[in-house]
Short mmCIF file of C-alpha atoms in Angstrom, two decimals:
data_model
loop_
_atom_site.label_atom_id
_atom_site.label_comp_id
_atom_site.label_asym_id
_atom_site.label_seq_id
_atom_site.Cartn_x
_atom_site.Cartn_y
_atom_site.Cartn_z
CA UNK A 1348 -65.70 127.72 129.57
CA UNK A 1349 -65.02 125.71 126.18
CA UNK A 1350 -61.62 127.08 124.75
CA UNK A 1351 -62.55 126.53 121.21
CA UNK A 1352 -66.11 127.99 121.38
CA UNK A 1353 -66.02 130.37 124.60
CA UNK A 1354 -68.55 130.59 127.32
CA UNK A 1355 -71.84 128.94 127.34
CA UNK A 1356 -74.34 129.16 129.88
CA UNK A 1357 -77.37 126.61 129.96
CA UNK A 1358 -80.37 127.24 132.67
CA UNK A 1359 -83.59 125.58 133.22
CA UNK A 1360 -86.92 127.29 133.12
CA UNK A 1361 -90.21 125.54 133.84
CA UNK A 1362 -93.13 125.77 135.62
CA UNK A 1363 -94.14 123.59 139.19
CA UNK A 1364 -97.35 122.42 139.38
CA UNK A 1365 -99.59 121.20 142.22
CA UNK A 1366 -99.66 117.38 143.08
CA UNK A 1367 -103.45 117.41 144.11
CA UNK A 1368 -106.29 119.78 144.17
CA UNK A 1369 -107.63 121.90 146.75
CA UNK A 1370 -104.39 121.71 149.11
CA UNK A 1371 -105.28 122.62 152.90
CA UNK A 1372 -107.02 123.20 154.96
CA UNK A 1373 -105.60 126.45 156.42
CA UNK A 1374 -103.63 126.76 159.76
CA UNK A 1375 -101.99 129.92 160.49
CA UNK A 1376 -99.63 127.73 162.64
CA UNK A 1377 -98.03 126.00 159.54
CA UNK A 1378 -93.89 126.39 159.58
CA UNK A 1379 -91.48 125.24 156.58
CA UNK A 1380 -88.63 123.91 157.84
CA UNK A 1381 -87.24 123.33 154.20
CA UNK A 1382 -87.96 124.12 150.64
CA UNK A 1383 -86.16 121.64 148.20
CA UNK A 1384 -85.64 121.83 144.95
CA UNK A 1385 -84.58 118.53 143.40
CA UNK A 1386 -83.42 118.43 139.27
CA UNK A 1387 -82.85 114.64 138.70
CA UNK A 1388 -80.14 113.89 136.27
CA UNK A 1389 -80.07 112.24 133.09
CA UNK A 1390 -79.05 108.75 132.76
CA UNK A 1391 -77.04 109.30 129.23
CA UNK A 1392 -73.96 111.98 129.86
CA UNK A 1393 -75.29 113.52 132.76
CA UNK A 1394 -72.21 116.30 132.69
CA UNK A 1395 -70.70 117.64 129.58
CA UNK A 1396 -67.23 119.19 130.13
CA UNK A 1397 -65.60 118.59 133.54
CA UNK A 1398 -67.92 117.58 136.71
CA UNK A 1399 -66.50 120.78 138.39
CA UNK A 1400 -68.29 122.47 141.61
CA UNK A 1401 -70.26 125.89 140.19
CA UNK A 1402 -72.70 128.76 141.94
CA UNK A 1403 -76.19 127.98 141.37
CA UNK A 1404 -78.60 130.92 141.43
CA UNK A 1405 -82.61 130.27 141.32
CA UNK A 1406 -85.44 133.03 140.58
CA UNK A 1407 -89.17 132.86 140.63
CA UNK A 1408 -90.80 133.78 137.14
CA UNK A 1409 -92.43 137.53 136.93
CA UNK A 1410 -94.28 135.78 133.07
CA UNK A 1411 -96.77 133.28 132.26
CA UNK A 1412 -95.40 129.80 130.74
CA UNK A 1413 -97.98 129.04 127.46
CA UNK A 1414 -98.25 125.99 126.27
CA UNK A 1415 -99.33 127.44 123.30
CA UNK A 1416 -95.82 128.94 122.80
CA UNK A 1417 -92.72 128.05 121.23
CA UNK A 1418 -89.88 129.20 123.46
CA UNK A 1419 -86.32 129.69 121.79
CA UNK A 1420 -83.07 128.98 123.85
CA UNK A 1421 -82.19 132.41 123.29
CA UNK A 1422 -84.95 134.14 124.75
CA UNK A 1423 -84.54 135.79 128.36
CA UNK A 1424 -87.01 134.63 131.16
CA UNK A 1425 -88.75 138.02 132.84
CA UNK A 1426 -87.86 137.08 136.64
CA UNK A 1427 -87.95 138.41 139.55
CA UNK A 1428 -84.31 139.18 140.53
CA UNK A 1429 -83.77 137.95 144.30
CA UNK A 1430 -82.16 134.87 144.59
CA UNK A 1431 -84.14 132.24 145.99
CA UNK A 1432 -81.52 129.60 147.17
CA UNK A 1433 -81.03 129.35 150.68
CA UNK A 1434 -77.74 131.11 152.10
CA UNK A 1435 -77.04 132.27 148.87
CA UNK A 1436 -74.70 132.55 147.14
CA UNK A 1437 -74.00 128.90 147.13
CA UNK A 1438 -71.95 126.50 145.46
CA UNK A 1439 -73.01 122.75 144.22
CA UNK A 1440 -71.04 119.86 143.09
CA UNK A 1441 -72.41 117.42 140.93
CA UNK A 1442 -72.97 113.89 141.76
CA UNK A 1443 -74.35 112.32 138.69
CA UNK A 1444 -74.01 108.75 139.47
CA UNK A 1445 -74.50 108.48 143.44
CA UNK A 1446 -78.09 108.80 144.94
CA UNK A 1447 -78.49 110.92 147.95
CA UNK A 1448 -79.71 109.15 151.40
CA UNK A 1449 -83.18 110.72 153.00
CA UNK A 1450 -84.70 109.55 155.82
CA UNK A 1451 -82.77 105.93 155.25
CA UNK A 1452 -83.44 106.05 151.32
CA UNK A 1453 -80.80 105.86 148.78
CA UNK A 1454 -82.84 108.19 145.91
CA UNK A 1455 -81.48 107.97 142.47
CA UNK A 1456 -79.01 110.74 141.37
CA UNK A 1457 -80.36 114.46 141.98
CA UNK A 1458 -79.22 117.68 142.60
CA UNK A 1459 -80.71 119.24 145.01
CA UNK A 1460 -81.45 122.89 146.01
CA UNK A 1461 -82.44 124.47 149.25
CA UNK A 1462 -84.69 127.62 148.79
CA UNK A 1463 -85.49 130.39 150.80
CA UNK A 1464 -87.69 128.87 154.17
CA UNK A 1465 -89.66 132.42 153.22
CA UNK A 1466 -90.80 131.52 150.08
CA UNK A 1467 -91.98 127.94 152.06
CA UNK A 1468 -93.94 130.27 154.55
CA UNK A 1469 -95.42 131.94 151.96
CA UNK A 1470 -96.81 128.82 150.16
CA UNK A 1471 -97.68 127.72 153.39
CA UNK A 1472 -100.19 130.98 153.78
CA UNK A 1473 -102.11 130.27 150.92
CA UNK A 1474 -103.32 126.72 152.36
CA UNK A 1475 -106.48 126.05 151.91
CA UNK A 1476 -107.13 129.63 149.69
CA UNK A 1477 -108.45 129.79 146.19
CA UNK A 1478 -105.03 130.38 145.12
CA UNK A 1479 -104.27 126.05 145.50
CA UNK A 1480 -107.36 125.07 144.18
CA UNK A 1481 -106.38 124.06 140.98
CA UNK A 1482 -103.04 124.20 139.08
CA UNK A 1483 -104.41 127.22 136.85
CA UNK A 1484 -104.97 129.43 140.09
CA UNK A 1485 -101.48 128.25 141.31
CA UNK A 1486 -99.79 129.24 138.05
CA UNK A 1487 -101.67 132.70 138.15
CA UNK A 1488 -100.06 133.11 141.68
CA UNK A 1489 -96.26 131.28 141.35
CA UNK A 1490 -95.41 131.20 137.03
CA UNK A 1491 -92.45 129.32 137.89
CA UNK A 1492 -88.96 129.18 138.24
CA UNK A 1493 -85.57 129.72 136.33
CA UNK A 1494 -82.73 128.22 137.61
CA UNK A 1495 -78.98 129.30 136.82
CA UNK A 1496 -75.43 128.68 136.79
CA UNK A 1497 -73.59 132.31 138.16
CA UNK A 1498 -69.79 131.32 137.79
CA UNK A 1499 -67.19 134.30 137.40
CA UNK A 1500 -63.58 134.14 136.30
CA UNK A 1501 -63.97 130.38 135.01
CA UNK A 1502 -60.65 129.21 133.08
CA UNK A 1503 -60.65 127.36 130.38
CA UNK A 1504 -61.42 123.93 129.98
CA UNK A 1505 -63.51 124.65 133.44
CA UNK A 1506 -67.07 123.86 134.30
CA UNK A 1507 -69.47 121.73 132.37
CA UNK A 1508 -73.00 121.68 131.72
CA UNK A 1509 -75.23 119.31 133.88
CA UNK A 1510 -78.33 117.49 132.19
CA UNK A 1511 -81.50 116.99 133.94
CA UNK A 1512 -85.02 114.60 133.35
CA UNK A 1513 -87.51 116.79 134.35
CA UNK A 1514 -89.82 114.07 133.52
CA UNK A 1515 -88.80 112.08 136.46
CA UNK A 1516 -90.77 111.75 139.26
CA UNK A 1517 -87.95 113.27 141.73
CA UNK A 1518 -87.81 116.46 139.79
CA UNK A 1519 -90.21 118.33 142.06
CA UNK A 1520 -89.99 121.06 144.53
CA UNK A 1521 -90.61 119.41 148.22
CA UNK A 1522 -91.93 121.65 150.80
CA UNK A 1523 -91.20 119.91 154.40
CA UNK A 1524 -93.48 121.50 157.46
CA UNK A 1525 -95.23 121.14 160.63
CA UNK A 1526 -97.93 122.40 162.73
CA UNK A 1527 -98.28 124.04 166.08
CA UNK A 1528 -98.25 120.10 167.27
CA UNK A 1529 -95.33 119.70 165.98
CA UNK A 1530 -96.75 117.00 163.60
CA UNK A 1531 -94.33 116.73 160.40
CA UNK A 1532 -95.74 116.80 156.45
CA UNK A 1533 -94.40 117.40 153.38
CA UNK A 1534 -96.13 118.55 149.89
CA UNK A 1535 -94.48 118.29 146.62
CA UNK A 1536 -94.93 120.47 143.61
CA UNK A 1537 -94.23 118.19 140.48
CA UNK A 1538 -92.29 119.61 136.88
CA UNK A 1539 -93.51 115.90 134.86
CA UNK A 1540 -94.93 116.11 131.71
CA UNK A 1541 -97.44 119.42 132.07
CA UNK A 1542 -95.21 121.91 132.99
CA UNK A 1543 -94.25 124.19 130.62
CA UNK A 1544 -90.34 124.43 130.58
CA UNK A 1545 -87.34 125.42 128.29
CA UNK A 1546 -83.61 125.66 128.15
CA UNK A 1547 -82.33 129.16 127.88
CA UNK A 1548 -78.91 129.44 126.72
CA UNK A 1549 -76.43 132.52 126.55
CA UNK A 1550 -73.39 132.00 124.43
CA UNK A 1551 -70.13 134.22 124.14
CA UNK A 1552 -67.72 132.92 121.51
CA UNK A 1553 -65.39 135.87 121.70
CA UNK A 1554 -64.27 134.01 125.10
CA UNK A 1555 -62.74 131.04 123.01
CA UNK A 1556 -59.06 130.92 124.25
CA UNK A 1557 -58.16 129.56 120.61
CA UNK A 1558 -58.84 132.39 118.30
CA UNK A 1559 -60.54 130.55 115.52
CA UNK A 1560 -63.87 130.43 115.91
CA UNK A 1561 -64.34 134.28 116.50
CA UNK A 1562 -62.08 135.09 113.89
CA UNK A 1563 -64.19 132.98 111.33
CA UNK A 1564 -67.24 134.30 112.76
CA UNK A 1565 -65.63 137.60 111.47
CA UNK A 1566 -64.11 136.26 107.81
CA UNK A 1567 -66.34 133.53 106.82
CA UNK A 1568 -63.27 132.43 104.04
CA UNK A 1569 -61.73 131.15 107.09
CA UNK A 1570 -64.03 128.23 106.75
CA UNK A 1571 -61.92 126.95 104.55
CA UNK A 1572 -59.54 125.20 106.76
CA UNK A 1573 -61.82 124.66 109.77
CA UNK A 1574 -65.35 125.18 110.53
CA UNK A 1575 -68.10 124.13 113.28
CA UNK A 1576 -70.85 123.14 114.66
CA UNK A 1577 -72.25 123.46 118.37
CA UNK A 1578 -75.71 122.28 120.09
CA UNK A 1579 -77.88 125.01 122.47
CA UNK A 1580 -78.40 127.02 119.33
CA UNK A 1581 -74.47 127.72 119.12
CA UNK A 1582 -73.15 127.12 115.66
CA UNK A 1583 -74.15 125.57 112.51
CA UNK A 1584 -71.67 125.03 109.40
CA UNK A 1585 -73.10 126.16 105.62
CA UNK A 1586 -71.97 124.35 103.02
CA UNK A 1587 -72.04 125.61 99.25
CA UNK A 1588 -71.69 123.67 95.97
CA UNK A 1589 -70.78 126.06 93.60
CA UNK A 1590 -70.57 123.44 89.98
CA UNK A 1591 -72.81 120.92 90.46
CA UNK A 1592 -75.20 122.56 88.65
CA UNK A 1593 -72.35 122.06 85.61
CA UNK A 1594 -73.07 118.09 86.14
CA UNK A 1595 -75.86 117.70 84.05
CA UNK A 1596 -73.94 119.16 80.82
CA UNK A 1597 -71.09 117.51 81.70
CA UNK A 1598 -70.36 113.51 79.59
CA UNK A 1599 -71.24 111.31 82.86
CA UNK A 1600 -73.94 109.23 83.06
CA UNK A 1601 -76.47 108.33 86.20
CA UNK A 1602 -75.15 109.18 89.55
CA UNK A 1603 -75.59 106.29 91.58
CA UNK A 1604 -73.76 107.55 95.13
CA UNK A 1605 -73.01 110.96 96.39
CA UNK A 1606 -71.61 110.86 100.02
CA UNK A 1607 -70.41 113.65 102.24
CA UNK A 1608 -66.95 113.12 104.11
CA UNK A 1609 -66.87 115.63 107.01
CA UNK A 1610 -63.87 114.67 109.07
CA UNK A 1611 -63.27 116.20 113.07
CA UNK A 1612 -60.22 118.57 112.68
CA UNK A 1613 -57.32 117.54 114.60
CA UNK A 1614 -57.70 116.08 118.66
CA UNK A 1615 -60.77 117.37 120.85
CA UNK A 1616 -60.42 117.00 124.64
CA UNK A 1617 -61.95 113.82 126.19
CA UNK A 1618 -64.62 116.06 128.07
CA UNK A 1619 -65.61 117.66 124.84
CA UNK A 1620 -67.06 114.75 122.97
CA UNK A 1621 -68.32 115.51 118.86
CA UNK A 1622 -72.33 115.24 118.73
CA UNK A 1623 -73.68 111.53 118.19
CA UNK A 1624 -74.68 112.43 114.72
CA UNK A 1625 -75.29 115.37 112.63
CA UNK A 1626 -78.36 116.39 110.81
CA UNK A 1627 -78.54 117.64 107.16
CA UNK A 1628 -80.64 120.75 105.91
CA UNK A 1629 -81.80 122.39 102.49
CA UNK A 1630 -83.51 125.54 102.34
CA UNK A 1631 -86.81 125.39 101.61
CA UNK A 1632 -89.07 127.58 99.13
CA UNK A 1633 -90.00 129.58 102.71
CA UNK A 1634 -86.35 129.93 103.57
CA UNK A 1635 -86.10 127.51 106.49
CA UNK A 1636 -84.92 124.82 107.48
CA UNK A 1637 -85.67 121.26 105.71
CA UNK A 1638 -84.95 117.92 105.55
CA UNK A 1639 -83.15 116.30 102.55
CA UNK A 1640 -84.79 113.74 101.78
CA UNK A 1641 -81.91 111.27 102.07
CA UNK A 1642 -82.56 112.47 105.95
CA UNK A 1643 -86.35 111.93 106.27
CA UNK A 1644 -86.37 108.52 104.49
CA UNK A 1645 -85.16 106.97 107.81
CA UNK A 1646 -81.58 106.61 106.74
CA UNK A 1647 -80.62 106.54 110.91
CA UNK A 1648 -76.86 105.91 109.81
CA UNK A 1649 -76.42 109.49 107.82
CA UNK A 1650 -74.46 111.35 109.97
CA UNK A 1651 -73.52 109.12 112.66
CA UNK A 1652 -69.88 109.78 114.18
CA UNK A 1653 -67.60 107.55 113.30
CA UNK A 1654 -65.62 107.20 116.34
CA UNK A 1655 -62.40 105.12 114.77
CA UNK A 1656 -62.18 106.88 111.49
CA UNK A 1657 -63.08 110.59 113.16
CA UNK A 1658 -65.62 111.67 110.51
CA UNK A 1659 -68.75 111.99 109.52
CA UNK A 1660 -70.81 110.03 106.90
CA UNK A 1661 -73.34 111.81 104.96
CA UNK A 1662 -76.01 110.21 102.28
CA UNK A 1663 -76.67 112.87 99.99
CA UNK A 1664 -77.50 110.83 96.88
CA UNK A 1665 -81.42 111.93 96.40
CA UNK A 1666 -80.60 115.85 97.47
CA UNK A 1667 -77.92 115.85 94.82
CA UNK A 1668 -79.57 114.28 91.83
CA UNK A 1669 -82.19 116.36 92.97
CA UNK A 1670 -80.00 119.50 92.38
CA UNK A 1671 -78.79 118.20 88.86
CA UNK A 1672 -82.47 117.54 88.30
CA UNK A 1673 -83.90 121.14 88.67
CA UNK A 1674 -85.82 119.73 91.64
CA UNK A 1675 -84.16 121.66 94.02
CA UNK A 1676 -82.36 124.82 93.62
CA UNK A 1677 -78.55 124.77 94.52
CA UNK A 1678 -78.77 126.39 97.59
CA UNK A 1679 -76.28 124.21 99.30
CA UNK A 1680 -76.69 122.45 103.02
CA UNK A 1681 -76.53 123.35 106.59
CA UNK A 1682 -74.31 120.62 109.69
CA UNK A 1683 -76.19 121.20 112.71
CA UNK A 1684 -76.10 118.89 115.42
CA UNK A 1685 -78.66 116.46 116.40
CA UNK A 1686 -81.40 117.32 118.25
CA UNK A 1687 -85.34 116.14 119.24
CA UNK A 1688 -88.32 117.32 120.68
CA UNK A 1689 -88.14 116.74 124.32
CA UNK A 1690 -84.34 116.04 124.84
CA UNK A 1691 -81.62 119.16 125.29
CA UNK A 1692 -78.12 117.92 123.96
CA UNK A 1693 -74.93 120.07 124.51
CA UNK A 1694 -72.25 118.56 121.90
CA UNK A 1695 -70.09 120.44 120.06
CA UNK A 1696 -67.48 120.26 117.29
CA UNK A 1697 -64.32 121.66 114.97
CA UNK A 1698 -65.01 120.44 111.59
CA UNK A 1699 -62.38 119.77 109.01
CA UNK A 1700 -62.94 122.49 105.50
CA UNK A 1701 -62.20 121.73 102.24
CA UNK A 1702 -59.01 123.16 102.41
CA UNK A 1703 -57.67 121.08 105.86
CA UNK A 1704 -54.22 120.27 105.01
CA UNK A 1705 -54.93 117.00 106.93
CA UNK A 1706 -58.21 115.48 106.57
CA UNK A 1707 -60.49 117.82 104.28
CA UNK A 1708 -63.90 117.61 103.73
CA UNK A 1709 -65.25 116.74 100.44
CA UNK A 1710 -68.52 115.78 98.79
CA UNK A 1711 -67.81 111.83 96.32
CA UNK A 1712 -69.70 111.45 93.37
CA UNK A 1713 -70.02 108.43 92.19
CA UNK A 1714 -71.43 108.01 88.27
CA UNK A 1715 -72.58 104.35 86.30
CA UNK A 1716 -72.39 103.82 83.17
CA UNK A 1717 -74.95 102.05 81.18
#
């Protein structure tokens, strides 16, 4: 519960696929003892926010995963609505940095999940059936799962968002068994690189306790003085240039630098660290998103945080003489934060406007004579 930009809520949805072919033989005397679900965590900034104990809810997927599809963070999973974790509802507290010991094993840092011993028994049935042959007869038969944080009446300041590698080996689901003999097995179902997964996010910035960034979401001249950006498809900041298409009457001569100053307004919480580095867009003739090309000629230090100063650094020298060259048309940029195929990031940050009485943005210009 972020008191500048309200509630967000970041789940996990991704298939589980088989670990080997042709998984049996049947035995009608099969009995789970467990079903785990383990999430490992990410090595960089595991939590975001504070590392605070929350309800974790976990549903099995009623829709097929495509990896033919592009999946936004905004779009609802179809699920089935009974809650799969074991005595739920249940509450977790992270342990980002500290391993768990099984069986004698210190395992690297993991949350992990108990799920309904039913659901177990039921995987258990379809040993040695068509339905485990292969991965695309287990997908037909379990689509997946989507996993959830359910916290009500969070404060502010409370709760964080947890990061996982579902790449890692120990992100699985482990199914732990044994037969009428009593003999012990287990059988994991791996996440890794095939499944098909995607962060869904829900956002509700009218639950800011600090009225500003609904009430600019309402008057966009409020900008002015403060504006923002926020990862998990929060917030993005436009930015318009109204005169610099009056630069190429004006008496100057070649522009040699134009660099974009966007300062963090006023103190953020320590918990609440600004995004490593912002990206710059243009529209393009389509009306999406593009890269300046001051971005996409591998400038890496355009947009970097400056941690001393509190600001942001911006090479905008091509886009603009681009702009006074009729190249591009002057429809100004878009701050989001950074982000890549692959890797989730949660940052978030309150931007200083044009008209911060402290530290305001502004766009430098810099013109040689020859």
């Amino acid at each position: 519960m972020d008191d500048r930009f309200g509630y967000v809520g970041a789940s996990t949805v991704t298939q589980v696929r088989l670990s080997v072919n042709n998984v049996g033989p049947a035995d009608p005397s099969l009995v789970c003892d467990s079903l785990i679900l383990t999430l490992a965590y990410t090595n960089d900034d595991p939590v975001y926010g504070d590392p605070d104990p929350q309800t974790i809810k976990v549903f099995q997927l009623n829709e097929d995963l495509s990896a033919d599809s592009i999946y936004k963070s905004n779009r609802e999973p179809v699920m089935d609505m009974n809650d799969l974790v074991q005595g739920s509802p249940r509450i977790f507290t992270p342990s980002p940095t500290t391993g768990p010991v099984v069986d004698g094993d210190t395992l690297e840092p993991q949350l992990r999940i108990p799920l309904s011993t039913d659901l177990g028994n039921s995987l258990l049935a379809q040993w040695g059936q068509a339905t485990l042959a292969d991965n695309t007869s287990f997908l037909a038969f379990f689509k997946g799962l989507a996993i959830m944080p359910d916290n009500v009446g969070q404060s502010p300041l409370q709760g964080g968002i947890w990061r996982f590698n579902l790449l890692s080996g120990a992100s699985k689901m482990t199914i732990y068994y044994h037969n009428a003999d009593s003999v012990a097995s287990t059988f994991d179902f791996m996440i890794g690189t095939s499944s098909v997964k995607y962060t869904y996010v829900r956002h509700d910035h009218s639950a800011a306790s600090v009225p500003g960034l609904p009430q600019a979401l309402s008057d966009s001249t409020l900008g002015q003085v403060e504006t923002y950006v926020q990862a998990l498809g929060g917030i993005r900041t436009e930015l318009r240039f109204p005169y610099l298409d009056h630069y190429p009457n004006a008496q100057l001569k070649a522009l040699a630098k134009a660099e974009l100053i966007v300062p963090i307004s006023g103190e953020y919480h320590d918990t609440y660290v600004p995004p490593q580095q912002i990206f710059t867009f243009r529209k393009g003739d389509d009306g999406k998103d593009s890269f300046i090309p001051d971005q996409s000629y591998s400038n890496t230090t355009s947009g970097i945080y400056d941690d001393v100063n509190k600001e942001y650094h911006f090479d905008v020298t091509r886009w603009v003489q681009g702009v006074l060259n009729g190249t591009y048309p002057n429809t100004g940029l878009s701050l989001k934060p950074y982000s890549y195929l692959g890797i989730t990031f949660v940052n978030r940050a309150v931007l200083a406007g044009p008209s911060n009485p402290d530290t305001p943005m502004k766009l430098v210009l810099t013109f040689t004579t020859y």
